[in-house]
Short mmCIF file of C-alpha atoms in Angstrom, two decimals:
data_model
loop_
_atom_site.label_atom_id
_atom_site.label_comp_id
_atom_site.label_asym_id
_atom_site.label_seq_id
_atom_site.Cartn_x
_atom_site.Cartn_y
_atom_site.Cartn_z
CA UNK A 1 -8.26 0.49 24.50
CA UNK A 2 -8.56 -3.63 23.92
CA UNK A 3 -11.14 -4.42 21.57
CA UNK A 4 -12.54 -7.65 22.75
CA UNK A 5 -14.71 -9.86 19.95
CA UNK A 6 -16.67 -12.46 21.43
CA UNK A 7 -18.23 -15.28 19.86
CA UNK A 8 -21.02 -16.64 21.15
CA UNK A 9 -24.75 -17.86 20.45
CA UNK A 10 -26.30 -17.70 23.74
CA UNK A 11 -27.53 -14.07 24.20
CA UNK A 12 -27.57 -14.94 27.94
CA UNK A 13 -24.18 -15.95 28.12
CA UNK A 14 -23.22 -12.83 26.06
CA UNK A 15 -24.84 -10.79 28.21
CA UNK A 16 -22.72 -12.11 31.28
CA UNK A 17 -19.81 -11.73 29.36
CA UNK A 18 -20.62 -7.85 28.57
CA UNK A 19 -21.93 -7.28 31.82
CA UNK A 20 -18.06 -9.04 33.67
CA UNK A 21 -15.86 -7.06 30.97
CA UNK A 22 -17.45 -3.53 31.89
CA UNK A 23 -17.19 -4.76 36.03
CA UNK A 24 -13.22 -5.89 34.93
CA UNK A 25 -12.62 -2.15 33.04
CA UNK A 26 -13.89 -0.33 35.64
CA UNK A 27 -12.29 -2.54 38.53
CA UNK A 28 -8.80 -2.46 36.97
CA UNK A 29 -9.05 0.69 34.71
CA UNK A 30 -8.71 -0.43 31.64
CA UNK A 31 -11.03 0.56 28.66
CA UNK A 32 -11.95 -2.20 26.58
CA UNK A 33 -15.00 -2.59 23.87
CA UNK A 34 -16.87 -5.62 23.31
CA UNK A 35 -17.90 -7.17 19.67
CA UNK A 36 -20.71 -9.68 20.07
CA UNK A 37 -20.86 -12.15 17.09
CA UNK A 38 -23.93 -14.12 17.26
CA UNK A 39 -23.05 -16.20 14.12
CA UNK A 40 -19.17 -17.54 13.63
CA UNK A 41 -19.60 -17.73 10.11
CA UNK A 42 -20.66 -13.91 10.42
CA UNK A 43 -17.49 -12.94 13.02
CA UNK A 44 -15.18 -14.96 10.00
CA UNK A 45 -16.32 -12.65 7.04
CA UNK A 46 -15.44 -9.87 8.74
CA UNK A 47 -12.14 -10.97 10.33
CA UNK A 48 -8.54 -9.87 9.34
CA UNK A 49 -5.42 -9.64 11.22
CA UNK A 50 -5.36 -6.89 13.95
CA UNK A 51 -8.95 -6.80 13.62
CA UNK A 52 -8.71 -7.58 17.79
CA UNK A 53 -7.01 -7.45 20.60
CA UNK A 54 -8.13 -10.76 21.89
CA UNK A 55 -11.17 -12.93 21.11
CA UNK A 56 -13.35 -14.80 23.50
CA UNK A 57 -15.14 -18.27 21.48
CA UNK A 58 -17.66 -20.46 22.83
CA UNK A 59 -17.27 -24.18 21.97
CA UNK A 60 -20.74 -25.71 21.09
CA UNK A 61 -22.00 -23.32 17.91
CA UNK A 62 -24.28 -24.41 15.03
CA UNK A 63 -22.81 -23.77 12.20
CA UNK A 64 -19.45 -24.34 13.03
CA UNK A 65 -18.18 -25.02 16.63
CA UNK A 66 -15.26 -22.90 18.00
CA UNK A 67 -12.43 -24.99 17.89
CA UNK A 68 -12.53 -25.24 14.09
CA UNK A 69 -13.37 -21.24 14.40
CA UNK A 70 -10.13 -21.25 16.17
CA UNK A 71 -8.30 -23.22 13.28
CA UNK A 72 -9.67 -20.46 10.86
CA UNK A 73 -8.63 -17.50 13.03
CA UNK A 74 -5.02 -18.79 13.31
CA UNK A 75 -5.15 -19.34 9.27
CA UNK A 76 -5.34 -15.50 9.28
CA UNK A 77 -3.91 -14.72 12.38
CA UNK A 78 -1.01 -16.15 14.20
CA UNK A 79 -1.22 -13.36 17.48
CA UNK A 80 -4.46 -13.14 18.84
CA UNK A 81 -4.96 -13.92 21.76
CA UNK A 82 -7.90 -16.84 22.13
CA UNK A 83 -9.98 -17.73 24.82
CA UNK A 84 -12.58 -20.46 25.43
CA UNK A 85 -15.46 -20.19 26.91
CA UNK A 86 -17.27 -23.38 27.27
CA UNK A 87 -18.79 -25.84 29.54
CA UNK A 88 -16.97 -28.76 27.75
CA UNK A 89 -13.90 -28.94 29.92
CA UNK A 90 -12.57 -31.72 28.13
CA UNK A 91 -11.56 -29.67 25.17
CA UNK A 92 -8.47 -28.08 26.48
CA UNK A 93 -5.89 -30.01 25.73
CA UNK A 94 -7.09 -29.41 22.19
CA UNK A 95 -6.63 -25.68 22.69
CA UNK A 96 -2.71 -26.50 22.19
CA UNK A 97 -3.75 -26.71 18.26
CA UNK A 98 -4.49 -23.23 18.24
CA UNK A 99 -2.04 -21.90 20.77
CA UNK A 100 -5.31 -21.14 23.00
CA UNK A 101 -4.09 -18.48 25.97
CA UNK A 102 -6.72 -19.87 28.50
CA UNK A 103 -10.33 -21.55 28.92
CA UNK A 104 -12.86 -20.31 31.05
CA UNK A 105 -15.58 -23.12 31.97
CA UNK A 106 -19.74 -22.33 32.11
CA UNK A 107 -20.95 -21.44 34.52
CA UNK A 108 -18.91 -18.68 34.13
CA UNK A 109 -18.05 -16.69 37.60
CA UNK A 110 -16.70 -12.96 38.07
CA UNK A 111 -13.88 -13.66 39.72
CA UNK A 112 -12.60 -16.86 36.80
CA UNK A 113 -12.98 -14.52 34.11
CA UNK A 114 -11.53 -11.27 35.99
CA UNK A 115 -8.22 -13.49 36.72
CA UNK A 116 -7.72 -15.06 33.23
CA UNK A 117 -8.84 -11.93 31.45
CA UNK A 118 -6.01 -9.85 33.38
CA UNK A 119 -3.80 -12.76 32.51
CA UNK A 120 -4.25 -12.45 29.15
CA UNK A 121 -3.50 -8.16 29.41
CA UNK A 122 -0.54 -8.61 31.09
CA UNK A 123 1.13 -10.94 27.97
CA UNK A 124 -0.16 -8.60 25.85
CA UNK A 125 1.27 -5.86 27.78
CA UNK A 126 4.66 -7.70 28.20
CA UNK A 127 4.64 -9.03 24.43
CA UNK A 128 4.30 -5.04 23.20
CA UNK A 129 6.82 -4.16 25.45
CA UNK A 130 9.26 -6.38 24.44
CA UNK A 131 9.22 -6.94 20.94
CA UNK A 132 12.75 -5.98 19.31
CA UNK A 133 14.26 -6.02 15.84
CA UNK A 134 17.96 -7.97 15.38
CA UNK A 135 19.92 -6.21 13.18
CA UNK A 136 23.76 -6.14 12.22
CA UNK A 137 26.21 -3.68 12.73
CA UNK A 138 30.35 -4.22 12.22
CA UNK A 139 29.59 -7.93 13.02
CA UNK A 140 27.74 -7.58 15.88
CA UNK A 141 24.13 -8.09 16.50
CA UNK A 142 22.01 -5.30 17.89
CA UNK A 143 18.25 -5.19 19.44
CA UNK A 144 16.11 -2.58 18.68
CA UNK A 145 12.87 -2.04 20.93
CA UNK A 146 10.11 -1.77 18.33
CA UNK A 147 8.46 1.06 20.95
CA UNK A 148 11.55 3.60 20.08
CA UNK A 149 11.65 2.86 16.15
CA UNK A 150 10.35 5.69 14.30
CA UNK A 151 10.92 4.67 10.97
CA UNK A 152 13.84 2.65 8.48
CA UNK A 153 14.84 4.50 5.67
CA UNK A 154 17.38 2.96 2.69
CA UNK A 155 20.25 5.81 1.75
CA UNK A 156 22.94 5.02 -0.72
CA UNK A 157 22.34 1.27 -0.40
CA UNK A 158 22.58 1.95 3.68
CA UNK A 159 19.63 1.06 5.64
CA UNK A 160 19.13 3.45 8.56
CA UNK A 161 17.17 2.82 11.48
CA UNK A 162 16.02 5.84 13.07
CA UNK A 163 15.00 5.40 16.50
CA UNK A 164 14.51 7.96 19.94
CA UNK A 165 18.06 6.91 21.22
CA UNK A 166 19.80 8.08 17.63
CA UNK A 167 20.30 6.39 14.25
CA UNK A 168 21.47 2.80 13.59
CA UNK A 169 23.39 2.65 10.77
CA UNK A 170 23.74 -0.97 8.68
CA UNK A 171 23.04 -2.85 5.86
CA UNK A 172 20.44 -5.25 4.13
CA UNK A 173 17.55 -5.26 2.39
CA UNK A 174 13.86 -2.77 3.05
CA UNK A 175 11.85 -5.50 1.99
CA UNK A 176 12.58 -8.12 4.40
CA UNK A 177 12.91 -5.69 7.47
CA UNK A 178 9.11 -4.72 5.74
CA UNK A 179 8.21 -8.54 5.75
CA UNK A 180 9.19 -7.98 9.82
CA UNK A 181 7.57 -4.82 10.74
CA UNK A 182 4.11 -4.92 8.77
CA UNK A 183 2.48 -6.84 11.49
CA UNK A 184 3.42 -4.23 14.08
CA UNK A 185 1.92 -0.69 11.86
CA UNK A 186 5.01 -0.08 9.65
CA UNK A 187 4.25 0.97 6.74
CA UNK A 188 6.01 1.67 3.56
CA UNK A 189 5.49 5.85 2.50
CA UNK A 190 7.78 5.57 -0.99
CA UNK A 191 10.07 3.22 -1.65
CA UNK A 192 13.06 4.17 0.63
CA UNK A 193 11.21 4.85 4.09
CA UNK A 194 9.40 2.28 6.61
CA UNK A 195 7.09 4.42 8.83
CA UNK A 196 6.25 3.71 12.35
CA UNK A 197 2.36 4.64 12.92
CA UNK A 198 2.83 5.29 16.26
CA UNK A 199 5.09 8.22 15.37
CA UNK A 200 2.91 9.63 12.67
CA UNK A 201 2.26 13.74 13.80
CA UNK A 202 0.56 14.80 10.36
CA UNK A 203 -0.11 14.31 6.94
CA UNK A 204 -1.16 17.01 4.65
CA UNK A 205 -0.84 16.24 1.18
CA UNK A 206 1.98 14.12 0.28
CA UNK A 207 4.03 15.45 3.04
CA UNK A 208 4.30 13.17 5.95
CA UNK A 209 5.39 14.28 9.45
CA UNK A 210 7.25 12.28 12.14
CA UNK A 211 7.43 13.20 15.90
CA UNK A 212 10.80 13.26 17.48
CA UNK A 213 12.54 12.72 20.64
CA UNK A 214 13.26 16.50 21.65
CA UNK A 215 10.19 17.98 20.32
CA UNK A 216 12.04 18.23 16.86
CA UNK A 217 9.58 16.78 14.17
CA UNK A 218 11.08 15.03 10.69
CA UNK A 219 9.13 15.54 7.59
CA UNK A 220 8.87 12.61 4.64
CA UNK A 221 7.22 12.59 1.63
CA UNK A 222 4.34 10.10 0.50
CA UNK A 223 4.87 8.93 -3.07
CA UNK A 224 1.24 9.02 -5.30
CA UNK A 225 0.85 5.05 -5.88
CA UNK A 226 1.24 4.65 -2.29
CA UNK A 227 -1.02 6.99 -0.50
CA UNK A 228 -4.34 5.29 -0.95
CA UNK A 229 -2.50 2.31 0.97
CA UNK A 230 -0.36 4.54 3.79
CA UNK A 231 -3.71 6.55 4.46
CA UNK A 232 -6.22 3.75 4.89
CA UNK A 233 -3.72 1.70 7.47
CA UNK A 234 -3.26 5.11 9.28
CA UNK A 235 -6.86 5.58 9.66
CA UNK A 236 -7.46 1.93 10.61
CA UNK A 237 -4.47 2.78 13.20
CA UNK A 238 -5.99 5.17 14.81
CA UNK A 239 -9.42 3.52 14.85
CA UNK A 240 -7.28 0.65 16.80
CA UNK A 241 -6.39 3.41 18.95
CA UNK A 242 -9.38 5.45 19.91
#
């Protein structure tokens, strides 16, 4: 599922918007759930990063208009895709401030939206699929698909990358492969293991369990001052998810 925020004060316009994105999921099959922020100011105090999966703004807002909305959202948020919707056409080349992915000008049509919308899916798509991990092994650099990591775990000063395809074995530091994988649902468990969400099977109690390639299933332990943390980004996961 893409969760879709849009920001916008004309209810009219909003409702055009709604009314295309349902025509576009059935169309092309893929579920997505609109957020309709009336008020930026509103949308901002309840934005964090990962909140969406891509955000459609308006331009001309009281308040604040959406290209300084945009500035904010990339203050918080480097990845999100953003989209214009506006009738201001001139305001484009701006968009290259904030790393805009497209602009769709008022009067909006069906078919405008449907093709920059899909646009938009299909970098998403291709960005998930591709994102990879460098690390270093006997001198020589390897890439690991961030799809087929299941979690990193330090052992005897080794760090271990445990992925479907086998283990990865290399040194180097858990907190700056954490400072890399956070944005993507790793999460630390204890102090030794980096946990894919994706691969999460159960948790009950402080035991953790992994699914593995094989049907096999690995199970970790959550440490006490960490579970609060682990269990509210696994929830908020699978909220992303549903």
């Amino acid at each position: 599922m893409y969760k879709v925020a849009l920001v916008e004060d004309n209810k009219d316009a909003a409702e055009s918007v709604r009314k295309y994105l349902e025509r576009f999921s059935s169309e092309k099959s893929i579920e997505c759930q609109l957020f309709w922020f009336e008020n930026p100011i509103t949308f901002l105090d309840k934005y964090g990063c990962n909140c969406y999966d891509i955000v459609l703004l308006d331009i001309q807002m009281p308040l604040m208009d959406g290209m300084e909305l945009a500035h904010r959202i990339r203050e918080r948020d480097l990845g999100v895709p953003l989209i214009f919707i506006t009738n201001m056409a001139r305001f484009a080349i701006k968009g290259y401030e904030v790393d805009a992915s497209d602009f769709i000008v008022k009067p909006v049509s069906y078919f405008d939206f449907a093709m920059k919308f899909e646009r938009v899916i299909k970098k998403i798509e291709k960005s998930s699929s591709e994102q990879k991990i460098a690390v270093s092994r006997s001198g020589n650099i390897e890439y690991i698909a961030l799809r087929d990591l299941r979690y990193v775990e330090v052992l005897k000063h080794k760090l271990i990358f445990h992925t479907t395809n086998g283990d990865i074995e290399t040194t180097g530091s858990l907190v700056k492969i954490q400072a890399q994988l956070e944005p993507f649902d790793f999460v630390r468990c204890n102090n030794y293991c980096l946990i894919n969400l994706k691969y999460v099977f159960s948790v009950k109690g402080y035991a953790l369990t992994l699914n593995a390639s094989g049907g096999s299933k690995d199970e970790i332990m959550i440490s006490q001052p960490r579970k609060k943390e682990f269990m509210q980004r696994l929830n908020d996961y699978y909220r992303r998810q549903a």
